[in-house]
Amino acid sequence: MDLNSLLYALGLSGFFASRAFLPAFAAAFAMKYGGSVPFLGSVEFIQQITEKMADAPSWFTHPATVWGLGGLAAAEMLAERSPEIRELMEDGLVYVKSGLSMATSHGLLSTSDAAFAGEVISQAGFLDSIPAAISGGITYFLSMTRNGVVSILSEADEDDSLGMRKFISWCEELWATFGVWILLAIPGAVLLLNGIVFGVLYLIRKRHESKIEAARIECPKCQTRIHCFATACLSCDEPVKEPVALGLLGGMQERKESDPLAQKVRLIELKRSPKSGEKVKGRGADISCKEDGVSLFSDREVNEAYFATVDARLPKVLIISAALGAIPLLGLIAGVIFYRIQLVAPYRRYLPWSKGFVTKWLVRLVLLILALLQLVPGAGVVAVPLMAGINHWMYRSAFKSGLSKAGLI
């Protein structure tokens, strides 16, 4: 094991922080078939691997391992496109990433050392396992850092109505594939770049956490530190007079909210507890906050106000959508983002993943035809408002059906 092999193992951590199977597939593919790929074939490390594998094939570069990882990578990419599936996978995936980072680092090191070729652990010395263990530990830390920054985006736009998560996903997948190959050619440069990127992400996460903590206030009754936008104390239920108002994407505003009912509606719309303002995970009509035990949709008055608040936006959204529809292509994109945030996100983020998945694809089939109409000059003025209206009606109906079955409305 030489210095370059150690750099390769440590450098992989930055890629596994964003994806579990794709970096493993990229590494295994490069080591198995890199000799026949123009760019990879000229990399000295790949040339050495090719020579050693001719005499003693590695478990990591066995065709079954390579293409098995390829299938899992493809499944992971598809799952990343669905907010519902992504939410189900999110918590446990960090451990999978750390484990695969260790396995891939070990596979890379064992393949690069002729003394290890064809063995997994049986012939591996203690010192040679250290880089793999370090790689797994670093991957865990970087994954938590990356997830912390991604959660900031999710708090503002959980359903990715703006398309930012989708754009970031494409960038991560490109980097997780080609970045691994570049790592094999110039490990030092990739390590430096990953260090800068994750250093910036770490600072962003810490700044956000400190900002949220600084915005907390003390409950006048029990001195518990609570969110400044909460409607009541988390511990003693003391009402908060005029909490800080929140914007449509969750940003704290300068003004205070004097209407407690309106504040509860906005907190629920942002998937926060209507009492403590704590972030809530999960989906369905029976969703509740783990911090204060409050069920988000237990109050019929708040539920009715929730529907009324979103419904009141419809006329304005239709007018703006019609204006945006007059602009070819860019107007369509802007219109879709606008009505998703205003009319769809408040309902979609609470639909169970099965119902949300079916509703999403039913809507897409209808909207595909309407989107094509936007290409006809002048037709976008009608097409985009129709898309907004259909989206609103279908997601509203699906959400209201769930509350009705639970006897909450």
Protein backbone atom coordinates (compact mmCIF):
# COMPACT_ATOMS: atom_id res chain seq x y z
CA MET A 1 0.00 0.00 0.00
CA ASP A 2 1.56 3.30 -1.12
CA LEU A 3 0.69 6.95 -0.49
CA ASN A 4 -1.45 7.24 -3.63
CA SER A 5 -3.57 4.25 -2.57
CA LEU A 6 -4.13 5.92 0.79
CA LEU A 7 -5.15 9.16 -0.94
CA TYR A 8 -7.58 7.25 -3.17
CA ALA A 9 -9.22 5.62 -0.16
CA LEU A 10 -9.58 8.91 1.73
CA GLY A 11 -10.71 10.80 -1.37
CA LEU A 12 -13.63 8.44 -1.89
CA SER A 13 -15.26 9.75 1.31
CA GLY A 14 -16.30 12.97 -0.40
CA PHE A 15 -18.25 11.07 -3.06
CA PHE A 16 -19.96 8.65 -0.69
CA ALA A 17 -21.25 11.60 1.33
CA SER A 18 -23.81 12.27 -1.41
CA ARG A 19 -24.44 8.80 -2.90
CA ALA A 20 -24.12 5.25 -1.61
CA PHE A 21 -23.82 2.99 -4.64
CA LEU A 22 -22.80 5.27 -7.51
CA PRO A 23 -19.21 5.98 -6.31
CA ALA A 24 -18.72 2.28 -5.56
CA PHE A 25 -19.86 1.39 -9.07
CA ALA A 26 -17.68 4.10 -10.64
CA ALA A 27 -14.61 2.83 -8.75
CA ALA A 28 -15.26 -0.85 -9.50
CA PHE A 29 -16.01 -0.12 -13.18
CA ALA A 30 -12.82 1.92 -13.57
CA MET A 31 -10.69 -0.81 -12.02
CA LYS A 32 -12.28 -3.60 -14.04
CA TYR A 33 -12.78 -1.95 -17.44
CA GLY A 34 -10.72 1.25 -17.16
CA GLY A 35 -7.92 -0.14 -19.30
CA SER A 36 -10.18 -0.07 -22.36
CA VAL A 37 -11.58 3.44 -21.71
CA PRO A 38 -9.52 6.21 -23.40
CA PHE A 39 -9.15 8.57 -20.43
CA LEU A 40 -8.89 5.91 -17.73
CA GLY A 41 -6.55 3.73 -19.77
CA SER A 42 -3.83 6.38 -19.54
CA VAL A 43 -4.03 6.63 -15.72
CA GLU A 44 -0.97 5.01 -14.13
CA PHE A 45 -2.97 3.54 -11.25
CA ILE A 46 -5.40 1.83 -13.66
CA GLN A 47 -2.50 0.45 -15.69
CA GLN A 48 -1.00 -1.07 -12.53
CA ILE A 49 -4.36 -2.52 -11.51
CA THR A 50 -4.85 -4.09 -14.96
CA GLU A 51 -1.46 -5.82 -14.76
CA LYS A 52 -2.07 -7.20 -11.27
CA MET A 53 -5.60 -8.40 -12.07
CA ALA A 54 -4.27 -10.48 -14.95
CA ASP A 55 -2.58 -12.76 -12.40
CA ALA A 56 -4.91 -12.52 -9.40
CA PRO A 57 -8.43 -11.08 -9.91
CA SER A 58 -9.88 -9.10 -7.01
CA TRP A 59 -13.27 -9.73 -5.39
CA PHE A 60 -14.05 -6.03 -5.87
CA THR A 61 -13.61 -6.15 -9.64
CA HIS A 62 -15.52 -9.40 -10.21
CA PRO A 63 -18.15 -8.81 -12.96
CA ALA A 64 -20.97 -9.78 -10.58
CA THR A 65 -19.78 -7.14 -8.09
CA VAL A 66 -19.36 -4.43 -10.74
CA TRP A 67 -22.75 -4.87 -12.41
CA GLY A 68 -24.52 -5.55 -9.15
CA LEU A 69 -23.31 -2.16 -7.93
CA GLY A 70 -24.37 -0.70 -11.28
CA GLY A 71 -27.93 -1.94 -10.81
CA LEU A 72 -28.08 -0.59 -7.27
CA ALA A 73 -26.67 2.75 -8.45
CA ALA A 74 -29.40 3.02 -11.10
CA ALA A 75 -32.08 2.22 -8.50
CA GLU A 76 -30.60 4.84 -6.16
CA MET A 77 -30.73 7.49 -8.90
CA LEU A 78 -34.39 6.71 -9.59
CA ALA A 79 -35.25 6.81 -5.89
CA GLU A 80 -33.54 10.19 -5.54
CA ARG A 81 -36.06 11.63 -8.03
CA SER A 82 -38.98 10.91 -5.70
CA PRO A 83 -39.36 13.09 -2.56
CA GLU A 84 -41.51 10.37 -0.97
CA ILE A 85 -38.97 7.56 -1.44
CA ARG A 86 -36.08 9.88 -0.61
CA GLU A 87 -37.74 10.71 2.71
CA LEU A 88 -38.10 7.01 3.56
CA MET A 89 -34.43 6.32 2.80
CA GLU A 90 -32.88 9.43 4.28
CA ASP A 91 -32.23 8.41 7.90
CA GLY A 92 -30.66 4.99 7.36
CA LEU A 93 -28.73 5.80 4.20
CA VAL A 94 -25.89 7.54 6.03
CA TYR A 95 -24.85 4.20 7.58
CA VAL A 96 -25.05 2.45 4.20
CA LYS A 97 -22.81 5.15 2.73
CA SER A 98 -20.25 4.73 5.51
CA GLY A 99 -20.24 0.94 5.13
CA LEU A 100 -19.89 1.07 1.35
CA SER A 101 -17.14 3.66 1.67
CA MET A 102 -15.19 1.27 3.89
CA ALA A 103 -15.84 -1.68 1.56
CA THR A 104 -14.87 0.27 -1.56
CA SER A 105 -11.71 1.65 0.06
CA HIS A 106 -10.75 -1.84 1.18
CA GLY A 107 -11.49 -3.22 -2.28
CA LEU A 108 -9.41 -0.52 -3.90
CA LEU A 109 -6.47 -1.08 -1.57
CA SER A 110 -6.61 -4.86 -1.82
CA THR A 111 -6.70 -4.69 -5.61
CA SER A 112 -3.79 -2.24 -5.77
CA ASP A 113 -1.61 -4.52 -3.64
CA ALA A 114 -0.66 -7.82 -5.29
CA ALA A 115 -0.31 -9.41 -1.87
CA PHE A 116 -4.00 -8.85 -1.27
CA ALA A 117 -5.40 -9.76 -4.68
CA GLY A 118 -8.38 -12.08 -4.46
CA GLU A 119 -8.77 -11.77 -0.66
CA VAL A 120 -11.11 -9.63 1.41
CA ILE A 121 -10.03 -9.71 5.02
CA SER A 122 -8.31 -13.01 5.61
CA GLN A 123 -4.90 -11.80 4.43
CA ALA A 124 -5.35 -8.16 5.35
CA GLY A 125 -3.16 -6.81 8.07
CA PHE A 126 -4.40 -4.49 10.77
CA LEU A 127 -2.55 -1.48 9.38
CA ASP A 128 -4.04 -1.98 5.92
CA SER A 129 -7.57 -1.85 7.37
CA ILE A 130 -7.00 1.54 8.97
CA PRO A 131 -7.52 3.61 5.76
CA ALA A 132 -10.85 1.86 5.11
CA ALA A 133 -11.98 2.55 8.69
CA ILE A 134 -10.91 6.20 8.42
CA SER A 135 -12.73 6.48 5.09
CA GLY A 136 -15.95 5.18 6.69
CA GLY A 137 -15.66 7.60 9.61
CA ILE A 138 -15.00 10.59 7.36
CA THR A 139 -17.91 9.57 5.13
CA TYR A 140 -20.25 9.56 8.13
CA PHE A 141 -19.14 13.06 9.17
CA LEU A 142 -19.36 14.46 5.63
CA SER A 143 -22.76 12.80 5.08
CA MET A 144 -24.15 14.47 8.19
CA THR A 145 -22.69 17.80 7.03
CA ARG A 146 -24.20 17.41 3.55
CA ASN A 147 -27.57 16.29 4.97
CA GLY A 148 -27.62 19.26 7.29
CA VAL A 149 -27.30 21.68 4.38
CA VAL A 150 -29.83 19.76 2.27
CA SER A 151 -32.28 19.88 5.18
CA ILE A 152 -32.12 23.69 5.04
CA LEU A 153 -33.43 23.50 1.47
CA SER A 154 -36.02 20.91 2.49
CA GLU A 155 -37.34 23.13 5.26
CA ALA A 156 -38.07 25.85 2.73
CA ASP A 157 -39.15 23.61 -0.16
CA GLU A 158 -39.72 20.03 0.95
CA ASP A 159 -41.37 18.94 -2.31
CA ASP A 160 -38.68 20.60 -4.44
CA SER A 161 -41.14 22.89 -6.21
CA LEU A 162 -38.24 25.16 -7.14
CA GLY A 163 -36.29 22.26 -8.61
CA MET A 164 -33.16 23.00 -6.56
CA ARG A 165 -32.90 19.50 -5.10
CA LYS A 166 -33.25 17.99 -8.55
CA PHE A 167 -30.50 20.24 -9.93
CA ILE A 168 -28.22 19.40 -6.99
CA SER A 169 -28.94 15.69 -7.49
CA TRP A 170 -27.77 15.83 -11.11
CA CYS A 171 -24.60 17.66 -10.07
CA GLU A 172 -23.90 15.15 -7.27
CA GLU A 173 -24.40 12.18 -9.59
CA LEU A 174 -22.10 13.61 -12.26
CA TRP A 175 -19.42 14.35 -9.68
CA ALA A 176 -19.86 10.97 -7.94
CA THR A 177 -19.18 9.25 -11.28
CA PHE A 178 -16.58 11.31 -13.10
CA GLY A 179 -15.06 12.69 -9.91
CA VAL A 180 -14.07 9.18 -8.82
CA TRP A 181 -12.30 8.69 -12.14
CA ILE A 182 -10.53 12.05 -11.83
CA LEU A 183 -9.52 11.03 -8.30
CA LEU A 184 -7.68 8.02 -9.71
CA ALA A 185 -5.69 10.36 -11.99
CA ILE A 186 -5.01 13.32 -9.67
CA PRO A 187 -5.94 12.33 -6.09
CA GLY A 188 -4.35 15.35 -4.41
CA ALA A 189 -6.34 17.90 -6.45
CA VAL A 190 -9.65 16.09 -5.86
CA LEU A 191 -8.96 15.81 -2.13
CA LEU A 192 -8.30 19.55 -1.99
CA LEU A 193 -11.47 20.37 -3.95
CA ASN A 194 -13.64 18.09 -1.80
CA GLY A 195 -12.10 19.64 1.30
CA ILE A 196 -13.00 23.16 0.16
CA VAL A 197 -16.56 22.19 -0.84
CA PHE A 198 -17.33 20.37 2.40
CA GLY A 199 -15.63 23.07 4.42
CA VAL A 200 -18.03 25.61 2.93
CA LEU A 201 -21.00 23.27 3.54
CA TYR A 202 -19.94 22.85 7.17
CA LEU A 203 -19.80 26.62 7.67
CA ILE A 204 -23.24 27.03 6.06
CA ARG A 205 -24.71 24.39 8.35
CA LYS A 206 -23.17 25.89 11.47
CA ARG A 207 -24.26 29.40 10.53
CA HIS A 208 -27.83 28.21 9.99
CA GLU A 209 -27.88 26.37 13.31
CA SER A 210 -26.52 29.39 15.18
CA LYS A 211 -29.04 31.66 13.47
CA ILE A 212 -31.95 29.42 14.50
CA GLU A 213 -30.63 29.18 18.06
CA ALA A 214 -30.11 32.94 18.31
CA ALA A 215 -33.71 33.51 17.21
CA ARG A 216 -35.11 31.52 20.15
CA ILE A 217 -36.77 33.33 23.03
CA GLU A 218 -37.33 32.46 26.67
CA CYS A 219 -40.79 31.48 27.82
CA PRO A 220 -41.83 34.15 30.39
CA LYS A 221 -43.38 31.47 32.60
CA CYS A 222 -40.83 28.59 32.69
CA GLN A 223 -37.78 30.14 30.93
CA THR A 224 -37.60 27.31 28.36
CA ARG A 225 -35.97 28.49 25.14
CA ILE A 226 -38.53 28.20 22.35
CA HIS A 227 -38.85 29.28 18.72
CA CYS A 228 -39.78 32.92 18.32
CA PHE A 229 -42.50 31.85 15.85
CA ALA A 230 -44.10 29.27 18.19
CA THR A 231 -47.70 29.84 19.31
CA ALA A 232 -47.13 28.28 22.76
CA CYS A 233 -44.33 27.06 25.00
CA LEU A 234 -43.08 23.56 24.34
CA SER A 235 -42.93 22.77 28.08
CA CYS A 236 -45.68 24.64 29.91
CA ASP A 237 -48.14 25.52 27.08
CA GLU A 238 -47.93 29.24 27.89
CA PRO A 239 -49.29 31.11 24.80
CA VAL A 240 -46.83 33.30 22.88
CA LYS A 241 -48.23 36.76 22.26
CA GLU A 242 -47.65 37.91 18.69
CA PRO A 243 -45.04 35.40 17.48
CA VAL A 244 -42.70 36.28 14.62
CA ALA A 245 -44.43 35.87 11.24
CA LEU A 246 -43.04 33.42 8.71
CA GLY A 247 -42.82 33.78 4.93
CA LEU A 248 -44.11 31.30 2.37
CA LEU A 249 -40.78 29.44 2.33
CA GLY A 250 -40.25 29.62 6.08
CA GLY A 251 -38.09 32.72 6.36
CA MET A 252 -38.56 34.80 9.52
CA GLN A 253 -40.05 38.23 8.82
CA GLU A 254 -39.73 41.55 10.61
CA ARG A 255 -43.42 41.77 11.47
CA LYS A 256 -45.36 39.95 14.19
CA GLU A 257 -48.40 37.75 13.60
CA SER A 258 -51.37 38.87 15.68
CA ASP A 259 -53.74 36.12 14.50
CA PRO A 260 -52.95 32.80 16.30
CA LEU A 261 -55.06 30.81 13.82
CA ALA A 262 -53.17 32.24 10.83
CA GLN A 263 -49.84 31.45 12.53
CA LYS A 264 -50.90 27.83 13.16
CA VAL A 265 -51.92 27.47 9.51
CA ARG A 266 -48.58 28.83 8.32
CA LEU A 267 -46.64 26.52 10.67
CA ILE A 268 -48.57 23.48 9.42
CA GLU A 269 -48.00 24.59 5.83
CA LEU A 270 -44.25 24.58 6.58
CA LYS A 271 -44.59 21.12 8.19
CA ARG A 272 -44.01 22.43 11.69
CA SER A 273 -45.94 21.86 14.88
CA PRO A 274 -48.76 24.44 15.24
CA LYS A 275 -47.78 24.74 18.90
CA SER A 276 -44.00 24.65 19.33
CA GLY A 277 -42.95 25.31 15.71
CA GLU A 278 -40.64 22.28 15.77
CA LYS A 279 -40.02 20.53 12.45
CA VAL A 280 -42.17 17.45 11.84
CA LYS A 281 -41.27 14.35 9.82
CA GLY A 282 -43.59 11.84 8.19
CA ARG A 283 -46.76 11.92 6.12
CA GLY A 284 -50.45 11.18 6.51
CA ALA A 285 -53.47 12.61 8.33
CA ASP A 286 -52.31 11.28 11.71
CA ILE A 287 -48.88 12.94 11.60
CA SER A 288 -47.72 14.41 14.91
CA CYS A 289 -44.74 16.25 16.35
CA LYS A 290 -42.32 14.10 18.36
CA GLU A 291 -41.15 17.09 20.40
CA ASP A 292 -44.49 18.25 21.83
CA GLY A 293 -46.83 15.35 20.91
CA VAL A 294 -49.25 17.62 19.05
CA SER A 295 -51.16 16.07 16.13
CA LEU A 296 -51.03 18.57 13.28
CA PHE A 297 -54.58 17.97 12.04
CA SER A 298 -56.40 17.31 15.30
CA ASP A 299 -58.15 20.72 15.32
CA ARG A 300 -61.05 20.93 12.86
CA GLU A 301 -61.07 24.75 12.96
CA VAL A 302 -57.42 24.88 11.94
CA ASN A 303 -58.05 22.29 9.20
CA GLU A 304 -60.87 24.36 7.72
CA ALA A 305 -58.69 27.48 7.86
CA TYR A 306 -55.88 25.55 6.14
CA PHE A 307 -58.08 24.78 3.12
CA ALA A 308 -59.52 28.30 3.09
CA THR A 309 -56.04 29.86 3.13
CA VAL A 310 -54.80 27.85 0.14
CA ASP A 311 -58.10 28.26 -1.75
CA ALA A 312 -57.90 32.03 -1.36
CA ARG A 313 -54.67 32.04 -3.39
CA LEU A 314 -56.25 30.39 -6.42
CA PRO A 315 -57.60 33.52 -8.24
CA LYS A 316 -54.27 35.35 -7.91
CA VAL A 317 -52.31 32.28 -9.02
CA LEU A 318 -54.52 31.83 -12.10
CA ILE A 319 -54.03 35.45 -13.16
CA ILE A 320 -50.25 35.34 -12.71
CA SER A 321 -50.08 31.92 -14.43
CA ALA A 322 -51.94 33.32 -17.44
CA ALA A 323 -49.48 36.22 -17.67
CA LEU A 324 -46.49 33.88 -17.41
CA GLY A 325 -48.05 31.52 -19.94
CA ALA A 326 -47.77 34.21 -22.59
CA ILE A 327 -43.98 33.83 -22.44
CA PRO A 328 -42.80 30.75 -24.39
CA LEU A 329 -40.96 28.03 -22.41
CA LEU A 330 -39.47 30.24 -19.67
CA GLY A 331 -42.95 31.39 -18.75
CA LEU A 332 -44.08 27.78 -18.50
CA ILE A 333 -41.21 26.92 -16.16
CA ALA A 334 -41.82 29.98 -13.96
CA GLY A 335 -45.57 29.34 -13.93
CA VAL A 336 -45.17 25.72 -12.86
CA ILE A 337 -42.79 26.68 -10.02
CA PHE A 338 -45.15 29.44 -8.88
CA TYR A 339 -48.32 27.38 -8.70
CA ARG A 340 -46.53 24.41 -7.13
CA ILE A 341 -45.32 26.54 -4.23
CA GLN A 342 -48.64 28.33 -3.78
CA LEU A 343 -51.20 25.56 -4.37
CA VAL A 344 -49.60 22.10 -4.52
CA ALA A 345 -46.88 22.00 -1.84
CA PRO A 346 -49.28 22.58 1.13
CA TYR A 347 -51.09 19.34 0.25
CA ARG A 348 -48.47 17.17 -1.43
CA ARG A 349 -46.02 17.21 1.48
CA TYR A 350 -48.58 15.43 3.67
CA LEU A 351 -49.79 12.76 1.24
CA PRO A 352 -48.67 9.19 2.07
CA TRP A 353 -45.94 8.17 -0.37
CA SER A 354 -48.19 5.65 -2.19
CA LYS A 355 -51.03 8.11 -2.73
CA GLY A 356 -48.60 10.91 -3.54
CA PHE A 357 -46.85 8.78 -6.14
CA VAL A 358 -50.09 7.81 -7.89
CA THR A 359 -51.47 11.36 -7.79
CA LYS A 360 -48.23 12.78 -9.16
CA TRP A 361 -48.21 10.49 -12.20
CA LEU A 362 -51.92 10.97 -12.92
CA VAL A 363 -51.34 14.71 -12.91
CA ARG A 364 -48.27 14.39 -15.14
CA LEU A 365 -50.20 12.49 -17.83
CA VAL A 366 -52.79 15.26 -18.02
CA LEU A 367 -50.30 18.09 -17.81
CA LEU A 368 -48.11 16.70 -20.58
CA ILE A 369 -50.83 17.52 -23.11
CA LEU A 370 -51.36 20.99 -21.63
CA ALA A 371 -47.61 21.66 -21.66
CA LEU A 372 -47.51 20.89 -25.38
CA LEU A 373 -50.27 23.45 -25.93
CA GLN A 374 -47.95 26.10 -24.55
CA LEU A 375 -45.85 25.70 -27.68
CA VAL A 376 -48.75 27.06 -29.74
CA PRO A 377 -48.54 30.89 -29.87
CA GLY A 378 -50.99 32.40 -27.41
CA ALA A 379 -52.20 29.03 -26.06
CA GLY A 380 -49.99 29.31 -22.98
CA VAL A 381 -52.30 31.97 -21.57
CA VAL A 382 -54.90 29.22 -21.17
CA ALA A 383 -52.65 26.17 -20.74
CA VAL A 384 -50.68 27.27 -17.67
CA PRO A 385 -53.74 28.38 -15.61
CA LEU A 386 -55.41 25.07 -16.52
CA MET A 387 -52.32 23.24 -15.25
CA ALA A 388 -52.51 25.21 -12.00
CA GLY A 389 -56.21 24.52 -11.56
CA ILE A 390 -55.93 20.79 -12.25
CA ASN A 391 -52.95 20.42 -9.90
CA HIS A 392 -54.76 22.27 -7.15
CA TRP A 393 -57.95 20.25 -7.52
CA MET A 394 -56.29 16.82 -7.63
CA TYR A 395 -53.86 17.34 -4.74
CA ARG A 396 -56.52 19.10 -2.66
CA SER A 397 -58.96 16.24 -3.26
CA ALA A 398 -56.38 13.59 -2.35
CA PHE A 399 -55.41 15.43 0.85
CA LYS A 400 -59.00 16.16 1.88
CA SER A 401 -59.93 12.50 1.28
CA GLY A 402 -57.27 11.42 3.79
CA LEU A 403 -58.54 13.85 6.45
CA SER A 404 -62.15 12.80 5.83
CA LYS A 405 -61.35 9.10 6.27
CA ALA A 406 -59.64 9.92 9.56
CA GLY A 407 -62.67 11.94 10.68
CA LEU A 408 -60.66 15.16 10.91
CA ILE A 409 -62.82 17.30 8.66
